[in-house]
Amino acid sequence: MKKIGILTSGGDCPGMNAAIRAAVRTAIRMNIEVVGFRKGYLGLMKGDAIPLDTKAVSGILHRGGTFLQSARSPEFKTPAGQRTALNNLKALGVEGMVVMGGDGSLTGALALHGLGVPVVGIPASIDNDIPFTDMSLGVDTALNNIIYAVDCIKDTASSHARAFVIEVMGRNSGYLASISAIATGAEYALVPEREYDLAEICQQLRARYEEGRDNAIIILAEGAGHGREIADSIKDAIGFETRATVLGHYQRGGAPTVFDRLLASRFGKKSVELLVAGTWGVMVGLSCNAVLATPLEDVIKGEKRPQDEVLRLAEVLGV
Ligand SMILES: Nc1ncnc2c1ncn2[C@@H]1O[C@H](COP(=O)(O)OP(=O)(O)OP(=O)(O)O)[C@@H](O)[C@H]1O
Ligand SMILES: O=P(O)(O)OC[C@H]1O[C@](O)(CO)[C@@H](O)[C@@H]1O
Ligand SMILES: [Mg+2]
């Protein structure tokens, strides 16, 4: 392989830059040229590629986001969009692709693989909703962002005797909500994977209030309801004031943690090694601290369930 391409797609996340850097450095050591497609599949369909050498990827390891930029491009889901991308790859002489992104982007990678393009995927999404990897890139940094915010909110909640509903991201996954609730000692984590009964929660909060515990933190996964609606709907039933905070895109930014920097470096290096070795149509993933490859087909068909151990831990700790 003489020339490969790399792109970042879907929601950006901390660690994408570090993974690009590792992939480029690995490729250069193997005398392989690298180009970066800007704005994910949009750039692939436009043929918007820039050369990536050591200099192009210097000074980016510690920066959040992705310097190649990212996008959601519905056109790539169509056969016409994919054909255009394929023609661009041929015209540019790109022989293999590293695709970094969430479940949607990896579905796109599988489509490229189906068209005969050698491709390796890197799971990168704060949602941690991708199976066959314990952690996706960006999750650890997002969790650290969340716990910083929750700790701050706890200070003001206790000073003012208030209950806060804090809405976190995750799309259909409750991973960010359940882990951050455990890590901050929150009273509740409301997640899409587990039914909850607001009336029962109100009763428990009221009883706590009467015992003198007059503040509470409820972490709500965005896939399990709307923070402001839930805060409004419980305010008359619990005896103390409520407020809602939607953490929003703050969660997705910032310098990657050491965990994400290392994971990104391992994923970036391994993805290029797999491309060169001819192991195509796979995604790199972390399993028991080893970096393994899983066929994209299995990844896309699979489902990421919250670990039983995490759910039990939350239960035992009263979340
Ligand atoms: N079924 C599909 N076939 C081909 N391409 C797809 C498909 N689904 C998604 N993609 C491509 O991947 C892009 C990103 O997908 P999506 O918006 O679902 O984000 P994601 O990669 O899951 O990341 P995140 O969930 O972290 O934001 C889409 O805009 C589209 O270009
Ligand atoms: O950045 P956008 O397009 O508003 O998308 C937000 C979504 O992206 C994510 O941050 C990552 O998939 C989700 O948690 C969230 O629902
Ligand atoms: Mg996704």
GROMACS .gro file of C-alpha atoms and ligand atoms in nm:
model
  367
    1MET     CA    1   0.000   0.000   0.000
    2LYS     CA    2   0.147   0.336  -0.104
    3LYS     CA    3  -0.122   0.587  -0.012
    4ILE     CA    4  -0.399   0.581   0.245
    5GLY     CA    5  -0.669   0.825   0.356
    6ILE     CA    6  -0.820   0.913   0.692
    7LEU     CA    7  -1.140   1.091   0.792
    8THR     CA    8  -1.334   1.184   1.104
    9SER     CA    9  -1.712   1.167   1.087
   10GLY     CA   10  -2.024   1.215   1.302
   11GLY     CA   11  -2.004   1.400   1.634
   12ASP     CA   12  -1.645   1.505   1.705
   13CYS     CA   13  -1.474   1.391   2.022
   14PRO     CA   14  -1.154   1.445   2.217
   15GLY     CA   15  -0.886   1.201   2.103
   16MET     CA   16  -0.961   1.223   1.731
   17ASN     CA   17  -0.656   1.444   1.673
   18ALA     CA   18  -0.431   1.212   1.871
   19ALA     CA   19  -0.553   0.915   1.665
   20ILE     CA   20  -0.492   1.098   1.335
   21ARG     CA   21  -0.141   1.184   1.453
   22ALA     CA   22  -0.066   0.823   1.550
   23ALA     CA   23  -0.201   0.687   1.221
   24VAL     CA   24   0.003   0.935   1.018
   25ARG     CA   25   0.322   0.872   1.213
   26THR     CA   26   0.279   0.495   1.181
   27ALA     CA   27   0.217   0.522   0.807
   28ILE     CA   28   0.516   0.747   0.750
   29ARG     CA   29   0.744   0.496   0.922
   30MET     CA   30   0.617   0.241   0.669
   31ASN     CA   31   0.680   0.480   0.377
   32ILE     CA   32   0.310   0.521   0.314
   33GLU     CA   33   0.168   0.856   0.208
   34VAL     CA   34  -0.141   0.983   0.394
   35VAL     CA   35  -0.415   1.226   0.299
   36GLY     CA   36  -0.688   1.357   0.527
   37PHE     CA   37  -1.040   1.409   0.394
   38ARG     CA   38  -1.205   1.714   0.546
   39LYS     CA   39  -1.548   1.705   0.707
   40GLY     CA   40  -1.591   1.330   0.700
   41TYR     CA   41  -1.780   1.169   0.415
   42LEU     CA   42  -1.861   1.513   0.277
   43GLY     CA   43  -1.492   1.561   0.197
   44LEU     CA   44  -1.473   1.211   0.053
   45MET     CA   45  -1.760   1.291  -0.184
   46LYS     CA   46  -1.604   1.625  -0.281
   47GLY     CA   47  -1.251   1.488  -0.310
   48ASP     CA   48  -1.146   1.748  -0.051
   49ALA     CA   49  -0.818   1.594   0.063
   50ILE     CA   50  -0.508   1.745   0.221
   51PRO     CA   51  -0.166   1.583   0.250
   52LEU     CA   52  -0.080   1.475   0.604
   53ASP     CA   53   0.288   1.464   0.692
   54THR     CA   54   0.465   1.479   1.028
   55LYS     CA   55   0.444   1.859   1.031
   56ALA     CA   56   0.071   1.860   0.955
   57VAL     CA   57   0.001   1.651   1.264
   58SER     CA   58   0.239   1.822   1.503
   59GLY     CA   59   0.096   2.015   1.798
   60ILE     CA   60  -0.247   1.848   1.779
   61LEU     CA   61  -0.216   1.556   2.024
   62HIS     CA   62  -0.352   1.752   2.319
   63ARG     CA   63  -0.630   1.935   2.138
   64GLY     CA   64  -0.996   1.834   2.154
   65GLY     CA   65  -1.214   1.815   1.843
   66THR     CA   66  -1.071   1.718   1.506
   67PHE     CA   67  -0.856   1.943   1.292
   68LEU     CA   68  -0.985   1.759   0.983
   69GLN     CA   69  -1.332   1.871   1.094
   70SER     CA   70  -1.635   1.646   1.101
   71ALA     CA   71  -1.984   1.641   0.952
   72ARG     CA   72  -2.304   1.447   0.924
   73SER     CA   73  -2.363   1.391   0.555
   74PRO     CA   74  -2.687   1.209   0.466
   75GLU     CA   75  -2.586   1.200   0.098
   76PHE     CA   76  -2.322   0.938   0.176
   77LYS     CA   77  -2.600   0.697   0.271
   78THR     CA   78  -2.711   0.689  -0.092
   79PRO     CA   79  -2.554   0.462  -0.360
   80ALA     CA   80  -2.486   0.774  -0.571
   81GLY     CA   81  -2.294   0.940  -0.285
   82GLN     CA   82  -2.091   0.626  -0.224
   83ARG     CA   83  -2.011   0.591  -0.595
   84THR     CA   84  -1.884   0.948  -0.606
   85ALA     CA   85  -1.663   0.876  -0.304
   86LEU     CA   86  -1.528   0.561  -0.467
   87ASN     CA   87  -1.443   0.750  -0.788
   88ASN     CA   88  -1.259   1.016  -0.585
   89LEU     CA   89  -1.055   0.754  -0.402
   90LYS     CA   90  -0.954   0.598  -0.734
   91ALA     CA   91  -0.870   0.937  -0.889
   92LEU     CA   92  -0.653   1.031  -0.591
   93GLY     CA   93  -0.480   0.691  -0.583
   94VAL     CA   94  -0.593   0.625  -0.224
   95GLU     CA   95  -0.567   0.251  -0.165
   96GLY     CA   96  -0.709   0.222   0.186
   97MET     CA   97  -0.909   0.423   0.440
   98VAL     CA   98  -0.907   0.473   0.815
   99VAL     CA   99  -1.255   0.588   0.918
  100MET     CA  100  -1.304   0.734   1.264
  101GLY     CA  101  -1.647   0.800   1.410
  102GLY     CA  102  -1.953   0.658   1.580
  103ASP     CA  103  -2.191   0.379   1.484
  104GLY     CA  104  -2.326   0.574   1.185
  105SER     CA  105  -1.980   0.648   1.050
  106LEU     CA  106  -1.880   0.283   1.094
  107THR     CA  107  -2.191   0.180   0.898
  108GLY     CA  108  -2.055   0.407   0.625
  109ALA     CA  109  -1.717   0.233   0.657
  110LEU     CA  110  -1.888  -0.102   0.609
  111ALA     CA  111  -2.053   0.034   0.292
  112LEU     CA  112  -1.709   0.137   0.161
  113HIS     CA  113  -1.576  -0.209   0.243
  114GLY     CA  114  -1.868  -0.358   0.049
  115LEU     CA  115  -1.759  -0.154  -0.253
  116GLY     CA  116  -1.413  -0.311  -0.234
  117VAL     CA  117  -1.230  -0.032  -0.048
  118PRO     CA  118  -0.981  -0.161   0.211
  119VAL     CA  119  -1.103   0.002   0.531
  120VAL     CA  120  -1.038  -0.005   0.905
  121GLY     CA  121  -1.267   0.171   1.152
  122ILE     CA  122  -1.184   0.345   1.479
  123PRO     CA  123  -1.470   0.377   1.732
  124ALA     CA  124  -1.492   0.743   1.832
  125SER     CA  125  -1.807   0.874   1.998
  126ILE     CA  126  -1.874   1.007   2.345
  127ASP     CA  127  -2.193   0.795   2.348
  128ASN     CA  128  -2.002   0.467   2.406
  129ASP     CA  129  -2.275   0.292   2.210
  130ILE     CA  130  -2.044   0.087   1.985
  131PRO     CA  131  -2.015  -0.287   2.061
  132PHE     CA  132  -1.688  -0.485   2.057
  133THR     CA  133  -1.494  -0.215   2.236
  134ASP     CA  134  -1.503  -0.150   2.609
  135MET     CA  135  -1.451   0.219   2.544
  136SER     CA  136  -1.480   0.440   2.238
  137LEU     CA  137  -1.255   0.741   2.195
  138GLY     CA  138  -1.376   1.052   2.375
  139VAL     CA  139  -1.585   0.878   2.640
  140ASP     CA  140  -1.337   0.918   2.922
  141THR     CA  141  -1.286   1.290   2.851
  142ALA     CA  142  -1.661   1.349   2.827
  143LEU     CA  143  -1.710   1.173   3.162
  144ASN     CA  144  -1.444   1.391   3.320
  145ASN     CA  145  -1.616   1.701   3.180
  146ILE     CA  146  -1.947   1.580   3.321
  147ILE     CA  147  -1.821   1.504   3.670
  148TYR     CA  148  -1.652   1.843   3.691
  149ALA     CA  149  -1.985   2.010   3.607
  150VAL     CA  150  -2.186   1.789   3.844
  151ASP     CA  151  -1.946   1.855   4.134
  152CYS     CA  152  -1.989   2.231   4.073
  153ILE     CA  153  -2.367   2.200   4.061
  154LYS     CA  154  -2.368   1.995   4.383
  155ASP     CA  155  -2.208   2.287   4.569
  156THR     CA  156  -2.484   2.525   4.471
  157ALA     CA  157  -2.758   2.261   4.511
  158SER     CA  158  -2.661   2.206   4.874
  159SER     CA  159  -2.624   2.579   4.947
  160HIS     CA  160  -2.976   2.646   4.820
  161ALA     CA  161  -3.148   2.322   4.922
  162ARG     CA  162  -3.244   2.235   4.567
  163ALA     CA  163  -3.283   1.930   4.351
  164PHE     CA  164  -3.109   1.945   4.014
  165VAL     CA  165  -3.191   1.746   3.705
  166ILE     CA  166  -2.872   1.738   3.499
  167GLU     CA  167  -2.922   1.622   3.142
  168VAL     CA  168  -2.625   1.457   2.975
  169MET     CA  169  -2.567   1.337   2.619
  170GLY     CA  170  -2.550   0.981   2.495
  171ARG     CA  171  -2.822   0.962   2.232
  172ASN     CA  172  -2.992   0.624   2.304
  173SER     CA  173  -2.729   0.513   2.550
  174GLY     CA  174  -2.734   0.569   2.926
  175TYR     CA  175  -2.362   0.503   2.965
  176LEU     CA  176  -2.253   0.861   3.036
  177ALA     CA  177  -2.543   0.910   3.278
  178SER     CA  178  -2.493   0.590   3.476
  179ILE     CA  179  -2.115   0.614   3.505
  180SER     CA  180  -2.120   0.983   3.596
  181ALA     CA  181  -2.391   0.919   3.856
  182ILE     CA  182  -2.175   0.651   4.020
  183ALA     CA  183  -1.867   0.875   4.005
  184THR     CA  184  -2.039   1.177   4.161
  185GLY     CA  185  -2.258   1.004   4.418
  186ALA     CA  186  -2.574   1.128   4.249
  187GLU     CA  187  -2.907   1.015   4.391
  188TYR     CA  188  -3.052   0.892   4.060
  189ALA     CA  189  -2.945   0.804   3.708
  190LEU     CA  190  -3.236   0.798   3.464
  191VAL     CA  191  -3.134   0.597   3.160
  192PRO     CA  192  -3.314   0.455   2.855
  193GLU     CA  193  -3.203   0.101   2.941
  194ARG     CA  194  -3.396   0.095   3.270
  195GLU     CA  195  -3.757   0.196   3.332
  196TYR     CA  196  -3.813   0.456   3.598
  197ASP     CA  197  -4.117   0.568   3.790
  198LEU     CA  198  -4.119   0.944   3.851
  199ALA     CA  199  -4.395   0.919   4.112
  200GLU     CA  200  -4.185   0.674   4.313
  201ILE     CA  201  -3.876   0.895   4.278
  202CYS     CA  202  -4.078   1.194   4.403
  203GLN     CA  203  -4.196   0.996   4.705
  204GLN     CA  204  -3.840   0.896   4.791
  205LEU     CA  205  -3.712   1.252   4.749
  206ARG     CA  206  -3.993   1.383   4.969
  207ALA     CA  207  -3.908   1.128   5.239
  208ARG     CA  208  -3.540   1.225   5.218
  209TYR     CA  209  -3.637   1.591   5.248
  210GLU     CA  210  -3.836   1.520   5.561
  211GLU     CA  211  -3.531   1.346   5.706
  212GLY     CA  212  -3.333   1.665   5.646
  213ARG     CA  213  -3.158   1.574   5.320
  214ASP     CA  214  -3.271   1.875   5.126
  215ASN     CA  215  -3.073   1.855   4.804
  216ALA     CA  216  -3.044   1.596   4.531
  217ILE     CA  217  -2.877   1.531   4.199
  218ILE     CA  218  -3.061   1.342   3.928
  219ILE     CA  219  -2.856   1.267   3.620
  220LEU     CA  220  -3.075   1.219   3.317
  221ALA     CA  221  -2.959   1.060   2.991
  222GLU     CA  222  -3.092   1.260   2.697
  223GLY     CA  223  -3.246   0.939   2.562
  224ALA     CA  224  -3.458   0.902   2.876
  225GLY     CA  225  -3.640   1.236   2.884
  226HIS     CA  226  -3.605   1.614   2.886
  227GLY     CA  227  -3.433   1.771   3.186
  228ARG     CA  228  -3.648   2.083   3.205
  229GLU     CA  229  -3.975   1.890   3.172
  230ILE     CA  230  -3.876   1.644   3.443
  231ALA     CA  231  -3.759   1.923   3.677
  232ASP     CA  232  -4.091   2.103   3.628
  233SER     CA  233  -4.299   1.791   3.671
  234ILE     CA  234  -4.141   1.694   4.006
  235LYS     CA  235  -4.113   2.036   4.167
  236ASP     CA  236  -4.451   2.034   4.344
  237ALA     CA  237  -4.418   1.678   4.463
  238ILE     CA  238  -4.079   1.676   4.633
  239GLY     CA  239  -4.101   1.965   4.878
  240PHE     CA  240  -3.799   2.162   4.766
  241GLU     CA  241  -3.704   2.374   4.468
  242THR     CA  242  -3.582   2.218   4.143
  243ARG     CA  243  -3.358   2.342   3.867
  244ALA     CA  244  -3.248   2.182   3.540
  245THR     CA  245  -2.912   2.204   3.367
  246VAL     CA  246  -2.856   2.072   3.017
  247LEU     CA  247  -2.481   2.017   2.982
  248GLY     CA  248  -2.499   2.001   2.601
  249HIS     CA  249  -2.196   2.026   2.375
  250TYR     CA  250  -1.966   2.132   2.660
  251GLN     CA  251  -1.934   1.758   2.724
  252ARG     CA  252  -1.781   1.691   2.383
  253GLY     CA  253  -1.494   1.940   2.395
  254GLY     CA  254  -1.168   1.999   2.574
  255ALA     CA  255  -0.824   1.843   2.592
  256PRO     CA  256  -0.836   1.462   2.588
  257THR     CA  257  -0.754   1.285   2.914
  258VAL     CA  258  -0.446   1.066   2.935
  259PHE     CA  259  -0.672   0.762   2.887
  260ASP     CA  260  -0.807   0.902   2.560
  261ARG     CA  261  -0.463   1.013   2.438
  262LEU     CA  262  -0.325   0.664   2.493
  263LEU     CA  263  -0.629   0.487   2.349
  264ALA     CA  264  -0.618   0.716   2.044
  265SER     CA  265  -0.249   0.647   1.992
  266ARG     CA  266  -0.304   0.271   2.018
  267PHE     CA  267  -0.608   0.276   1.787
  268GLY     CA  268  -0.435   0.501   1.531
  269LYS     CA  269  -0.124   0.282   1.511
  270LYS     CA  270  -0.317  -0.046   1.500
  271SER     CA  271  -0.555   0.074   1.227
  272VAL     CA  272  -0.268   0.143   0.987
  273GLU     CA  273  -0.095  -0.185   1.074
  274LEU     CA  274  -0.417  -0.374   0.997
  275LEU     CA  275  -0.462  -0.193   0.665
  276VAL     CA  276  -0.106  -0.283   0.563
  277ALA     CA  277  -0.147  -0.643   0.679
  278GLY     CA  278  -0.459  -0.682   0.462
  279THR     CA  279  -0.700  -0.718   0.756
  280TRP     CA  280  -0.979  -0.511   0.606
  281GLY     CA  281  -1.341  -0.444   0.688
  282VAL     CA  282  -1.270  -0.442   1.061
  283MET     CA  283  -1.290  -0.205   1.356
  284VAL     CA  284  -1.022  -0.174   1.620
  285GLY     CA  285  -1.151  -0.201   1.975
  286LEU     CA  286  -1.035  -0.226   2.333
  287SER     CA  287  -1.104  -0.553   2.511
  288CYS     CA  288  -0.945  -0.641   2.847
  289ASN     CA  289  -0.682  -0.376   2.773
  290ALA     CA  290  -0.582  -0.533   2.441
  291VAL     CA  291  -0.647  -0.373   2.102
  292LEU     CA  292  -0.837  -0.623   1.890
  293ALA     CA  293  -0.999  -0.621   1.546
  294THR     CA  294  -1.366  -0.716   1.491
  295PRO     CA  295  -1.540  -0.742   1.153
  296LEU     CA  296  -1.743  -0.425   1.090
  297GLU     CA  297  -2.036  -0.646   0.998
  298ASP     CA  298  -2.047  -0.786   1.353
  299VAL     CA  299  -2.004  -0.438   1.501
  300ILE     CA  300  -2.296  -0.299   1.303
  301LYS     CA  301  -2.520  -0.597   1.377
  302GLY     CA  302  -2.424  -0.598   1.745
  303GLU     CA  303  -2.573  -0.412   2.035
  304LYS     CA  304  -2.388  -0.249   2.320
  305ARG     CA  305  -2.555  -0.331   2.647
  306PRO     CA  306  -2.461  -0.160   2.972
  307GLN     CA  307  -2.237  -0.393   3.169
  308ASP     CA  308  -2.431  -0.589   3.431
  309GLU     CA  309  -2.158  -0.511   3.678
  310VAL     CA  310  -2.210  -0.136   3.630
  311LEU     CA  311  -2.585  -0.167   3.677
  312ARG     CA  312  -2.538  -0.376   3.992
  313LEU     CA  313  -2.282  -0.129   4.125
  314ALA     CA  314  -2.526   0.156   4.072
  315GLU     CA  315  -2.798  -0.041   4.251
  316VAL     CA  316  -2.579  -0.128   4.549
  317LEU     CA  317  -2.460   0.231   4.583
  318GLY     CA  318  -2.819   0.356   4.576
  319VAL     CA  319  -2.810   0.535   4.239
  320LIG     N1  320  -2.643   0.355   0.696
  320LIG     C1  321  -2.543   0.433   0.657
  320LIG     N2  322  -2.481   0.411   0.537
  320LIG     C2  323  -2.380   0.490   0.497
  320LIG     N3  324  -2.333   0.594   0.568
  320LIG     C3  325  -2.388   0.620   0.685
  320LIG     C4  326  -2.495   0.540   0.737
  320LIG     N4  327  -2.530   0.591   0.859
  320LIG     C5  328  -2.451   0.697   0.880
  320LIG     N5  329  -2.364   0.714   0.777
  320LIG     C6  330  -2.267   0.823   0.760
  320LIG     O1  331  -2.204   0.854   0.884
  320LIG     C7  332  -2.232   0.989   0.919
  320LIG     C8  333  -2.232   1.005   1.068
  320LIG     O2  334  -2.333   0.925   1.125
  320LIG     P1  335  -2.407   0.969   1.260
  320LIG     O3  336  -2.463   1.106   1.241
  320LIG     O4  337  -2.499   0.860   1.296
  320LIG     O5  338  -2.290   0.986   1.367
  320LIG     P2  339  -2.198   0.875   1.434
  320LIG     O6  340  -2.089   0.837   1.341
  320LIG     O7  341  -2.282   0.765   1.489
  320LIG     O8  342  -2.129   0.961   1.551
  320LIG     P3  343  -2.196   1.015   1.684
  320LIG     O9  344  -2.313   0.928   1.717
  320LIG    O10  345  -2.087   1.008   1.784
  320LIG    O11  346  -2.236   1.155   1.655
  320LIG     C9  347  -2.364   1.020   0.850
  320LIG    O12  348  -2.386   1.155   0.833
  320LIG    C10  349  -2.342   0.949   0.716
  320LIG    O13  350  -2.258   1.025   0.632
  321LIG     O1  351  -2.369   1.778   1.758
  321LIG     P1  352  -2.509   1.745   1.721
  321LIG     O2  353  -2.526   1.720   1.575
  321LIG     O3  354  -2.605   1.844   1.778
  321LIG     O4  355  -2.545   1.603   1.785
  321LIG     C1  356  -2.563   1.582   1.920
  321LIG     C2  357  -2.554   1.433   1.942
  321LIG     O5  358  -2.421   1.392   1.915
  321LIG     C3  359  -2.368   1.326   2.028
  321LIG     O6  360  -2.297   1.421   2.105
  321LIG     C4  361  -2.271   1.220   1.986
  321LIG     O7  362  -2.341   1.123   1.914
  321LIG     C5  363  -2.490   1.273   2.102
  321LIG     O8  364  -2.463   1.243   2.237
  321LIG     C6  365  -2.586   1.388   2.082
  321LIG     O9  366  -2.721   1.343   2.089
  322MG      MG  367  -2.382   0.743   1.676
   0.00000   0.00000   0.00000
